[in-house]
Coordinates of C-alpha atoms and ligand atoms in Angstrom, one line a residue:
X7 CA 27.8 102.9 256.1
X8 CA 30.9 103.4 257.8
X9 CA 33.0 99.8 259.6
X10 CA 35.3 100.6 262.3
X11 CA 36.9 98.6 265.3
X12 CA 35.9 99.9 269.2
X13 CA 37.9 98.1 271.9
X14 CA 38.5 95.2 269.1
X15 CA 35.5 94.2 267.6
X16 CA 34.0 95.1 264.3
X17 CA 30.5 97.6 264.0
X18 CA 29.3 99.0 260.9
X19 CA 26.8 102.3 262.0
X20 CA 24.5 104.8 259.6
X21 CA 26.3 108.2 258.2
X22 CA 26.2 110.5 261.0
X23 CA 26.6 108.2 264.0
X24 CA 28.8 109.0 266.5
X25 CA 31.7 107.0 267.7
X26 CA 29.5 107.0 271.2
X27 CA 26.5 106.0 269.5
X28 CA 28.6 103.5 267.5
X29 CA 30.0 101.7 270.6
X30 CA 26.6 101.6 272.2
X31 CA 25.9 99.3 269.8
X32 CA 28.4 96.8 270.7
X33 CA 27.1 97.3 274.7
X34 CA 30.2 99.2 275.5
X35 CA 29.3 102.1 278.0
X36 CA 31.4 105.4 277.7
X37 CA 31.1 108.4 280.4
X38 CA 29.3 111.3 279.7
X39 CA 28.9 114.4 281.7
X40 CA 27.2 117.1 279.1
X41 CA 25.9 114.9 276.6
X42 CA 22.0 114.5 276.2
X43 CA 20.7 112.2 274.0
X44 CA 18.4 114.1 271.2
X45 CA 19.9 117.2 271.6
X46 CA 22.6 119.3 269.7
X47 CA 25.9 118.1 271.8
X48 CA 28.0 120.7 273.9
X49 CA 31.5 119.1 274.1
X50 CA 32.2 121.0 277.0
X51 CA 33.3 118.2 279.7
X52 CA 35.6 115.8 277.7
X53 CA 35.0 113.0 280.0
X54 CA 33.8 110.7 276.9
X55 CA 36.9 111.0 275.6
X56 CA 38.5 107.9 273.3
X57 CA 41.7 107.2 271.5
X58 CA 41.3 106.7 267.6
X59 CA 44.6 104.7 266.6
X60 CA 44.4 105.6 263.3
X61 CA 45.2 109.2 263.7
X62 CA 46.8 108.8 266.6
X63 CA 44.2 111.1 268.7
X64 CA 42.1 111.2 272.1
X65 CA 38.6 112.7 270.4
X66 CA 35.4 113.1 272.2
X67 CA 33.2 110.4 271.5
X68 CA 30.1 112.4 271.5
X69 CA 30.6 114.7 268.7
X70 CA 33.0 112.7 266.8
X71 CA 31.8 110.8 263.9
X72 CA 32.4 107.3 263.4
X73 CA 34.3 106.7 260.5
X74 CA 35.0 104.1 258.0
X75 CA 38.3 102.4 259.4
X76 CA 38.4 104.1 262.3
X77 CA 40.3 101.6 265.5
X78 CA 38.9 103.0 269.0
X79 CA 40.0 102.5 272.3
X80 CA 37.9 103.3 275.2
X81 CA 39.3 102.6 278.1
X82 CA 42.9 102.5 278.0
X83 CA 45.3 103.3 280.0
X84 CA 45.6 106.8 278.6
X85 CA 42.3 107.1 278.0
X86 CA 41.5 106.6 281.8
X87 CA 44.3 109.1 282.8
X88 CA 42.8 111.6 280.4
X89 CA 39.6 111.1 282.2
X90 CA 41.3 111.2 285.8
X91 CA 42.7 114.7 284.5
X92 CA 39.1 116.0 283.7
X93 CA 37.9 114.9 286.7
X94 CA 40.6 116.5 288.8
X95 CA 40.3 119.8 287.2
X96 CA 36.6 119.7 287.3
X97 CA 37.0 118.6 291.1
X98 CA 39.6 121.4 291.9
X99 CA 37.1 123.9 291.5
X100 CA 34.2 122.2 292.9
X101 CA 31.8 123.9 295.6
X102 CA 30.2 121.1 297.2
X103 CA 30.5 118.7 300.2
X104 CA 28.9 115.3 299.6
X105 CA 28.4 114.6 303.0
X106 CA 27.8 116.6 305.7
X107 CA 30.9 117.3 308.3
X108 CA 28.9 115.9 311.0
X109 CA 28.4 112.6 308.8
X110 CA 32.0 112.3 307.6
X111 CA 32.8 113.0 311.7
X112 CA 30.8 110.4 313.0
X113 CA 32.6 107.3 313.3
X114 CA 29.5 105.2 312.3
X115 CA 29.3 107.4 309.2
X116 CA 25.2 107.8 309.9
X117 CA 23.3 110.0 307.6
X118 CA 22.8 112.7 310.3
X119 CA 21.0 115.2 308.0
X120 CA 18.9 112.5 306.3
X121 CA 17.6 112.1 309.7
X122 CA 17.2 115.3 310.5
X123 CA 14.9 115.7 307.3
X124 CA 13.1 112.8 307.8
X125 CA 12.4 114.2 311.8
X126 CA 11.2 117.5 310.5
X127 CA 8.9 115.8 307.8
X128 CA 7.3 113.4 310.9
X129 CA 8.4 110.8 308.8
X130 CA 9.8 108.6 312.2
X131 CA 9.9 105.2 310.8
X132 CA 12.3 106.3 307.7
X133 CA 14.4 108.1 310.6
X134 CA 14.6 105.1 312.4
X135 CA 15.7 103.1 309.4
X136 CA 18.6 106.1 308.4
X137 CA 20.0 105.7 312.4
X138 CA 19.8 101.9 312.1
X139 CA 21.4 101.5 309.1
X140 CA 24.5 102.5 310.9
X141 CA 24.1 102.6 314.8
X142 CA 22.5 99.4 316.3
X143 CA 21.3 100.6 320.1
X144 CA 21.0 104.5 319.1
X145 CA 18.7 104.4 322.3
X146 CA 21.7 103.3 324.1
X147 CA 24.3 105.8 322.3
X148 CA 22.2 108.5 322.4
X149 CA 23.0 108.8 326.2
X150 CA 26.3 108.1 326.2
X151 CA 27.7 109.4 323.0
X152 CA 30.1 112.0 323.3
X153 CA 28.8 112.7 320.3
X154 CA 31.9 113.9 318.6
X155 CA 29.5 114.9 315.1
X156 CA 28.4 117.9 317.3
X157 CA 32.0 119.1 317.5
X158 CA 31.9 119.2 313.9
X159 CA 28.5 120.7 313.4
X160 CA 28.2 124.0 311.0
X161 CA 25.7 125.7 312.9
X162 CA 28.5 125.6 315.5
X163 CA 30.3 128.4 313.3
X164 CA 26.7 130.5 313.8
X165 CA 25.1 129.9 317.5
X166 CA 25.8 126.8 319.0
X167 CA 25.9 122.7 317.4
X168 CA 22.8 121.0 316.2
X169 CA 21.9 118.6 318.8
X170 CA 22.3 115.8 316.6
X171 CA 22.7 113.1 319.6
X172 CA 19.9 113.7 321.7
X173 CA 17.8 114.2 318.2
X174 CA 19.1 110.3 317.4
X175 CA 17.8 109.4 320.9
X176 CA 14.4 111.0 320.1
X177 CA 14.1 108.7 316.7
X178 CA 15.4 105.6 318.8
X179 CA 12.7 106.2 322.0
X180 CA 10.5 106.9 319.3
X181 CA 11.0 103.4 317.7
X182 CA 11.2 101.8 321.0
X183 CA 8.0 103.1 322.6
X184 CA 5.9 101.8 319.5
X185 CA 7.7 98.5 319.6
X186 CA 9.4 99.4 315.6
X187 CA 9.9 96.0 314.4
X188 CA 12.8 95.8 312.0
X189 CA 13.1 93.4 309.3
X190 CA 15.1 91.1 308.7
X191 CA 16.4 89.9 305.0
X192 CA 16.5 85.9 304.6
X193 CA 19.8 84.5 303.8
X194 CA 21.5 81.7 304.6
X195 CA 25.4 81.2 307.6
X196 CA 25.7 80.9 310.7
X197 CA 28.3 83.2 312.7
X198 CA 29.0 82.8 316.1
X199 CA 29.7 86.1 318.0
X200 CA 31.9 85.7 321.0
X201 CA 31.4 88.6 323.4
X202 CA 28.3 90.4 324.3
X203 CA 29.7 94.2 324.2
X204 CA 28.9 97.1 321.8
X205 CA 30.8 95.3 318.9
X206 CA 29.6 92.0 319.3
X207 CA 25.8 93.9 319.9
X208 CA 26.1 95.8 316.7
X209 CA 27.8 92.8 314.8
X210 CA 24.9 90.2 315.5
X211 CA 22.1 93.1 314.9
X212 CA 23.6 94.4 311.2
X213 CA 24.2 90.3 310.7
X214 CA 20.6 89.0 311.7
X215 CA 19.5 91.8 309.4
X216 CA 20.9 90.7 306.7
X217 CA 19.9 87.0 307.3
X218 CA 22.5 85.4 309.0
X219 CA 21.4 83.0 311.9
X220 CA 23.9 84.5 314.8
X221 CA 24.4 83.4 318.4
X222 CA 26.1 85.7 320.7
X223 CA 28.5 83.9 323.4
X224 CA 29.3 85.2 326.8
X225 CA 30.8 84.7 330.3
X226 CA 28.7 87.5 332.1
X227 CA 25.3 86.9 333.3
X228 CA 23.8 89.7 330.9
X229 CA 24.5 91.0 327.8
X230 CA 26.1 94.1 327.5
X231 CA 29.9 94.0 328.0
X232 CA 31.0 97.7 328.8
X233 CA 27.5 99.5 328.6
X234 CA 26.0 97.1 331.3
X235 CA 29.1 97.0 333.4
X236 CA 30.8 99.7 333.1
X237 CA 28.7 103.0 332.6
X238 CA 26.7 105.2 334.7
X239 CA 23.6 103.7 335.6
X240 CA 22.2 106.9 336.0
X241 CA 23.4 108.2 332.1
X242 CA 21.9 104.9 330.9
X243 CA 19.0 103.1 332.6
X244 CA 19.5 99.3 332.6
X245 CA 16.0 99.6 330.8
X246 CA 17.1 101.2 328.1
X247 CA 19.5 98.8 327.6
X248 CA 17.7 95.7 327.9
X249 CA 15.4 97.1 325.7
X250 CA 17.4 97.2 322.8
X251 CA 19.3 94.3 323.4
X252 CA 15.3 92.4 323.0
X253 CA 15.1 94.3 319.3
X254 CA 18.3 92.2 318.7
X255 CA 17.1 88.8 320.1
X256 CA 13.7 90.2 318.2
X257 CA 16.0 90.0 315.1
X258 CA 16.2 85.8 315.7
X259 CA 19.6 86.1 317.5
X260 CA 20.6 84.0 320.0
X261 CA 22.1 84.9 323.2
X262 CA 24.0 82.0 325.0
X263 CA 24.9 83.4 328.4
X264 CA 27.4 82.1 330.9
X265 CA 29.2 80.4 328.6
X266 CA 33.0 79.9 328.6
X267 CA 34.6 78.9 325.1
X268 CA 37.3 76.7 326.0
X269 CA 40.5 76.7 324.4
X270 CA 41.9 74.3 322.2
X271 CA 39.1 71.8 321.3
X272 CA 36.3 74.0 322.6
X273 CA 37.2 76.5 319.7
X274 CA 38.2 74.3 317.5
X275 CA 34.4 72.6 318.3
X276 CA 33.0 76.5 317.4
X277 CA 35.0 77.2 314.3
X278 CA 33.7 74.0 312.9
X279 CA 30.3 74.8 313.9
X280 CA 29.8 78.2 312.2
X281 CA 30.6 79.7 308.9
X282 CA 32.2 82.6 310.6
X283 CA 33.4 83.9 313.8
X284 CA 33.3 87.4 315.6
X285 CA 36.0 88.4 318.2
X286 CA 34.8 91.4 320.1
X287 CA 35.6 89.7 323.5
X288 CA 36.6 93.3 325.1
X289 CA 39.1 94.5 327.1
X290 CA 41.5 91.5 327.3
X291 CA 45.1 90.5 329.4
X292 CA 47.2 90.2 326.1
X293 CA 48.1 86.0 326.6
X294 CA 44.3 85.1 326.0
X295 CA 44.9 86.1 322.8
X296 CA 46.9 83.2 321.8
X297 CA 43.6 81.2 322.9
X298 CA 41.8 82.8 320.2
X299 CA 44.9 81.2 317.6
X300 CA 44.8 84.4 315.8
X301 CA 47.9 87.2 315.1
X302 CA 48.1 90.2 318.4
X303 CA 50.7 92.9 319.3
X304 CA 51.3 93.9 322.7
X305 CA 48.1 96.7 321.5
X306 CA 45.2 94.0 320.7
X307 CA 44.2 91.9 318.1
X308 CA 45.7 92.3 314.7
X309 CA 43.1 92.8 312.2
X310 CA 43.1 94.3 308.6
X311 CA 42.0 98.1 307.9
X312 CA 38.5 98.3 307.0
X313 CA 37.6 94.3 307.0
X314 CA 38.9 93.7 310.5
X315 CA 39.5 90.3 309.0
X316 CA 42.5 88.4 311.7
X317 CA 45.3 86.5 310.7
X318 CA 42.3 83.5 310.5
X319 CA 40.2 84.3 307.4
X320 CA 36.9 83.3 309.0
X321 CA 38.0 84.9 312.4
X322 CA 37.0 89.2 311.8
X323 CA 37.6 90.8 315.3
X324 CA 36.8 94.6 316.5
X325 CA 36.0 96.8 320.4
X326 CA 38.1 97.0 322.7
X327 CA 40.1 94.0 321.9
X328 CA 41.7 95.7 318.7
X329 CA 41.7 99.4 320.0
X330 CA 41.6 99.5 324.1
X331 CA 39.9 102.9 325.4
X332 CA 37.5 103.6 322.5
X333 CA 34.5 105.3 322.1
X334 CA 31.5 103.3 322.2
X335 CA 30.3 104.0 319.3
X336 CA 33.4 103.2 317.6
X337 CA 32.6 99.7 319.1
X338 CA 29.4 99.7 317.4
X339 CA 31.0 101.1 313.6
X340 CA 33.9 98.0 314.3
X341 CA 30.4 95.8 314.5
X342 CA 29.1 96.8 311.3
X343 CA 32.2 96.7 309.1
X344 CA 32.4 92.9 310.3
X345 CA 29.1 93.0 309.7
X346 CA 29.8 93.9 306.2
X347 CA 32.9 92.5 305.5
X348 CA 31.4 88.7 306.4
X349 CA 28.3 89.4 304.3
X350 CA 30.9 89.7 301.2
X351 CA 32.8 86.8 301.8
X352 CA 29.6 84.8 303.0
X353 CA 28.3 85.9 299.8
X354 CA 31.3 85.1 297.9
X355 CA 32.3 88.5 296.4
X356 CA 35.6 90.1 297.3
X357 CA 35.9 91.3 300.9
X358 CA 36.8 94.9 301.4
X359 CA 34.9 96.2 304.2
X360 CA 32.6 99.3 303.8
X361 CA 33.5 101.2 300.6
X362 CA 34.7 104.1 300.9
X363 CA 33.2 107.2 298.1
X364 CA 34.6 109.6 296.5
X365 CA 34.5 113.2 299.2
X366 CA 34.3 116.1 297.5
X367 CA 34.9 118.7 300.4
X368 CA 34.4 122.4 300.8
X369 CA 36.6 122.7 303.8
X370 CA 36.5 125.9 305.9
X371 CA 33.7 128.1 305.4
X372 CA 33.4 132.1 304.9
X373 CA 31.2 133.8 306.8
X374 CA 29.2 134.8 304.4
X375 CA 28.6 131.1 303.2
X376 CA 27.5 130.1 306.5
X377 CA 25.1 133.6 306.2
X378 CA 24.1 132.0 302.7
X379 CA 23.4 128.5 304.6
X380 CA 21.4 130.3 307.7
X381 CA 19.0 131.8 305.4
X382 CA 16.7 128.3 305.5
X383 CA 17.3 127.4 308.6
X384 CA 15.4 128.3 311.9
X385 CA 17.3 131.1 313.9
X386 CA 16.2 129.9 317.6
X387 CA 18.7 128.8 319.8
X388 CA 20.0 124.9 320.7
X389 CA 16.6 123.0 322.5
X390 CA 18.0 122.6 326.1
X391 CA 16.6 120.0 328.2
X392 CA 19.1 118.7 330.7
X393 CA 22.1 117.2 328.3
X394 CA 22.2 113.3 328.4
X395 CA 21.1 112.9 331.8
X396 CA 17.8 115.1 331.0
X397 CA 13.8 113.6 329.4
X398 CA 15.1 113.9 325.7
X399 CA 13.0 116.1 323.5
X400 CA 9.5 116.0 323.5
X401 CA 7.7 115.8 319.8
X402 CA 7.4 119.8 319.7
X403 CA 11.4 120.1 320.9
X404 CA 12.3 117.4 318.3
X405 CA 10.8 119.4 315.0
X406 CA 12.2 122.8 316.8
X407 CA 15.5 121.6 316.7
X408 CA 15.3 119.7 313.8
X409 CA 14.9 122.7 311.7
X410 CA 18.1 124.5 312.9
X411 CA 20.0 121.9 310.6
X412 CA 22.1 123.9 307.8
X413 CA 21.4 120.5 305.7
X414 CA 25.2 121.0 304.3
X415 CA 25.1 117.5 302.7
X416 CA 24.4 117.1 298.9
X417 CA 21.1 116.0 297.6
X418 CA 22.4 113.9 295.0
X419 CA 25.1 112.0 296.8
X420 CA 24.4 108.8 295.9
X421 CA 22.9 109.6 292.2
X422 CA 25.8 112.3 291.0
X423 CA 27.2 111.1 287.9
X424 CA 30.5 113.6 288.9
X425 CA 31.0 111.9 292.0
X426 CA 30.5 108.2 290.6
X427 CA 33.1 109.1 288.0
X428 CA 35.5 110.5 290.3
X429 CA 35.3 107.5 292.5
X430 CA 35.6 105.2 289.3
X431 CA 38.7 107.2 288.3
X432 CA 40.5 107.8 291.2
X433 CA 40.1 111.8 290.9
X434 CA 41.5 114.1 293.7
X435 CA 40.5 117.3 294.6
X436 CA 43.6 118.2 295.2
X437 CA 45.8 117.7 291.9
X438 CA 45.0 121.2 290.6
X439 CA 45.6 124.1 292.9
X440 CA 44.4 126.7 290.5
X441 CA 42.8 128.8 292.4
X442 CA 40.2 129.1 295.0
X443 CA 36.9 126.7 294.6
X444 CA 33.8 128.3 294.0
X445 CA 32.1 130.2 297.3
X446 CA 28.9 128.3 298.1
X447 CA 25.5 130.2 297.4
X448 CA 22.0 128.1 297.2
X449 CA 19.1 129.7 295.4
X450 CA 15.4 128.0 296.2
X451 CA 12.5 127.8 294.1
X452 CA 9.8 125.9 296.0
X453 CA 10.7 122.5 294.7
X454 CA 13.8 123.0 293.7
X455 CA 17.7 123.7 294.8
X456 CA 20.2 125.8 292.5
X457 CA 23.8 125.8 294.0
X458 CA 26.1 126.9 291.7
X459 CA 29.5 125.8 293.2
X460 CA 28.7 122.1 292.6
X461 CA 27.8 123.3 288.6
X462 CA 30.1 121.9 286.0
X463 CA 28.4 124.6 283.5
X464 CA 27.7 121.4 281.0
X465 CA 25.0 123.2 279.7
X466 CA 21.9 120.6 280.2
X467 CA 19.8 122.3 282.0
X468 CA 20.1 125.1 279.8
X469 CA 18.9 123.1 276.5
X470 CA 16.2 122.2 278.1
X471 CA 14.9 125.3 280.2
X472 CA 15.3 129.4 280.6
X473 CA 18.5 128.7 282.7
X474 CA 21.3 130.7 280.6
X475 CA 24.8 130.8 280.5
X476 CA 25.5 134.3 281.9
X477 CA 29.1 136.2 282.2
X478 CA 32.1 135.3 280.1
X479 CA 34.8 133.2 280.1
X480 CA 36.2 132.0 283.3
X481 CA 33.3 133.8 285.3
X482 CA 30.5 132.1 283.4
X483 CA 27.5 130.9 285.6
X484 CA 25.1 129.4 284.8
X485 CA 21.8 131.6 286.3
X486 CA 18.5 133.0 286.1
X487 CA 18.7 135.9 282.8
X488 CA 16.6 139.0 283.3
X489 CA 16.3 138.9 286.9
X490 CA 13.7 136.3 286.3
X491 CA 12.7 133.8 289.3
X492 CA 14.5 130.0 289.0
X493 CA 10.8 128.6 289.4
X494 CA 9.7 130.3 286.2
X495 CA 13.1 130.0 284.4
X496 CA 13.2 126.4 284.9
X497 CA 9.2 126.1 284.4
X498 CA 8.1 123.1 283.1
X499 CA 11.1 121.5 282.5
X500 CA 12.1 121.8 286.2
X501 CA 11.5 117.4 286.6
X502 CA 13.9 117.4 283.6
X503 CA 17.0 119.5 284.3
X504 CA 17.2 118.0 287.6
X505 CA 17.2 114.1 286.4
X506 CA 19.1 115.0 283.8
X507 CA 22.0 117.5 285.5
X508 CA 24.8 114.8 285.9
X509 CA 25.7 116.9 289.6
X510 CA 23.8 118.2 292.6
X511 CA 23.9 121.5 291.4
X512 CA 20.0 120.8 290.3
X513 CA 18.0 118.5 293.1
X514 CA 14.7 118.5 294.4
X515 CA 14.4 120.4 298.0
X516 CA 12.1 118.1 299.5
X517 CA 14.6 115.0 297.9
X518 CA 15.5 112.7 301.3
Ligands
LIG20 S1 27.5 117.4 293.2 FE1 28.3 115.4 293.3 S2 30.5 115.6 293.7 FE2 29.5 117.5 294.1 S3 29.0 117.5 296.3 FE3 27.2 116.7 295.3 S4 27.5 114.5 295.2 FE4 29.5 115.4 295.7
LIG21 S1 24.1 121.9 310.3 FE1 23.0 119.9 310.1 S2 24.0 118.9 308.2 FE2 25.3 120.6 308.9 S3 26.9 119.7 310.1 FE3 25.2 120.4 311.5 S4 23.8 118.7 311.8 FE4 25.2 118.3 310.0
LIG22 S1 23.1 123.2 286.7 FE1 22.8 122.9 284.5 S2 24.8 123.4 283.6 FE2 25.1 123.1 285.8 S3 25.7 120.9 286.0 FE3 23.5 121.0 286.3 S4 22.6 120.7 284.3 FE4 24.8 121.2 284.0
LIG23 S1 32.3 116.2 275.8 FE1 31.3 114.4 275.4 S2 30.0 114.0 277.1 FE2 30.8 115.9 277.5

């Protein structure tokens, strides 16, 4: 019974365990990529690698055997940069995009094929809760976003752009029409927002949500800032607007109208009042800021990237009084980053904004991957009905369009073991310029998805089905042998492989 040290502390294991077994028993968690529990190991990916002191060697954990003596360090500096190097070269070759260029493109970051699943399935209350996750008053921004996702649409590269903006109005009418109640978490803060605008909107709706007793302040008569002021009446009905300003008072905010905060003792009154404060005032003369007490430039509002916390650490500011001439729904991203950002300190955890994952990106596309990616989606041409100004889809129009959608995103984007790693590690995509990444192909079986650029050939699936490792050397793929079908070569292990495949190369088709 061998006794050895892991990350200084003492563990005596059976004959035969490994050193990863070995420092599971002391809790301590090591990455692993190709290992699988029960099965003969691979020791193909290296990412479990550790440092034994004693021979002065990184060894992979998952094959090595603990021995007696043996002093192990798992996460040391060298260790991590040995894992940062795996990552990267596994990453340099990788044929996958996490997200989908229209999501990365949107400055709310919304799930834009998520939604588009979810409206092809009929599954309207789940696509109301992707849009709203993001975008408060989608109603509102799907007539008056210039919708700059579309620009960056795939399909573009075949016909014309998914219609992703009026498809996002569809889901908010939708929810609106049916009266979608949407619930709020209890917590406990109050945060006054001063300024009714998209910001402020979006602020007090992603706030109330997450249980914070808000109250909006404003000079105007109505709530609304720019979008009630300042836009086409006849892009965006006053209606609509109202509308999803009463889902927001719906949500237990209150709207204090008409009000002037006064400077000096009438803020000072406020700050004391409140465990936080929202800026999103709009378009300001630059002396009021001094009223406000916080750091501007002859631009806006100072804020930090990504927190829009001010010079005042319980003063976060965002709209058009930080960026003048912005895009409404930049407006309403600024609100949910505050949103987020006072949640964490609120909460008392570190505050860094919205987190930003790891991107693995395929870039520009061949012509032949874009032919690979047509080949499930609907050939008709863009649903027309009058641009913004138009009805909006109808229920037939909506599923139509819906199903032109190249879904480029990855199906395992938030449960890929490759991409929490290469977040955890810092990895970049763009360390090891080899050679060219992997062209994109996507085989279907009814359930499931096979793309082999996002394969890190760690052999899993093929342990525990009739994949096979086929070609040699550097042009090894992992495939179908015998021009069999993927259904039958995965066959009842199909549930299996794609748990246990640590990428997205393996997902479920109808996954949302
Ligand atoms: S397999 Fe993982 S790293 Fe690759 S695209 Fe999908 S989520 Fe990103
Ligand atoms: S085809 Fe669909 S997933 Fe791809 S960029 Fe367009 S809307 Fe997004
Ligand atoms: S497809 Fe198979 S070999 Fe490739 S990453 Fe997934 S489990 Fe591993
Ligand atoms: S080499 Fe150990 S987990 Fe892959």
């Amino acid at each position: 019974m061998p006794l050895l040290t892991i990350d200084d502390r003492a563990v005596t294991v059976e004959n035969g365990v490994t050193v990863l077994e070995a420092a599971r028993c002391l809790g301590i968690t090591i990455p692993t990529l190709c290992h699988l529990p029960g099965k003969p190991t691979f020791t193909s990916c290296m990412i479990c690698v550790v440092k034994d002191e004693t021979s002065g060697r990184l060894i992979p954990s998952c094959s090595a055997p603990a021995m007696e003596g043996m002093v192990i360090h798992t996460d040391s500096a060298e260790v991590r940069q040995e894992r940062k190097k795996v990552l990267d070269l596994l990453m340099s070759e990788h044929g996958g995009d996490c997200e989908a260029p229209c999501t990365t493109t949107c400055p709310a970051r919304m799930d834009i094929p998520l939604m588009i699943r979810q409206i092809a399935a009929g599954q309207m209350d789940a696509a109301f809760e992707t849009v709203t996750d993001k975008i408060a008053l989608p109603a509102v921004l799907g007539r008056i976003c210039p919708a700059p996702c579309e620009k960056a649409c795939r399909r573009g590269r075949h016909d014309s752009p998914v219609s992703i903006c009026l498809l996002k109005r569809f889901v908010a009418d939708t929810a609106l029409k049916v009266d979608a109640d949407l619930r709020a978490a209890s917590g406990s803060g109050k945060v006054a927002i001063i300024g009714a605008g998209p910001a402020g909107l979006a602020a007090a709706f992603h706030l109330a949500r997450a249980g914070y007793a808000c109250t909006v302040f404003d000079e105007q008569d109505e709530p609304g800032g720019q979008l009630r002021y300042r836009v086409d009446r006849d892009r965006l009905p006053a209606e609509i607007l109202d509308r999803e300003i009463e889902v927001i008072r719906k949500l237990g905010v209150e709207f204090r109208m008409k009000y002037r905060i006064e400077p000096g003792e009438g803020f000072k009154h406020l700050k004391a009042d409140y465990d936080a404060i929202v800026l999103t005032p709009g378009r300001r003369p630059d002396q009021t800021h001094s009223v406000w007490e916080v750091e501007s430039d002859g631009r806006g509002v100072q804020v930090e990237a990504n927190t829009f916390r001010t010079s005042d650490p319980m003063i976060f500011s965002g709209g058009e009084v930080v960026h003048a001439g912005q895009m409404s729904v930049r407006a309403v991203a600024h609100g949910k980053s505050i949103a987020c950002a006072i949640d964490q300190w609120l909460g008392g955890t570190p505050v860094v904004g919205v987190k930003k994952p790891f991107e693995s990106r395929l870039g520009q596309l061949k012509d032949r991957e874009i032919d690979a990616m047509m080949k499930d989606a609907d050939p008709c041409a863009r649903v027309e009905v009058g641009g913004y100004y138009g009805a909006g889809y109808s229920v037939d129009q909506a599923l139509q369009e819906s199903r032109r959608c190249l879904q480029c995103d990855c199906r395992k984007a938030r449960d890929c073991k490759l991409r929490e790693f290469a977040c955890e590690y810092g990895a970049s995509q763009k360390t090891y310029t080899v050679g060219a990444r992997t062209t994109f192909s996507r085989t279907r079986s009814p359930h499931v998805i096979y793309e082999p650029g996002k394969c890190i050939k760690c052999g899993i699936c093929v342990r525990l089905s009739g994949l096979a490792f086929l070609g040699r050397g550097y042009e090894t793929v992992v495939g179908v042998p015998f021009g069999d079908s993927l259904e039958s070569a995965l066959g009842s292990a199909a549930a299996d492989c794609v748990r246990e495949c640590p990428t997205g190369a393996l997902a479920w088709k109808a996954d949302a």
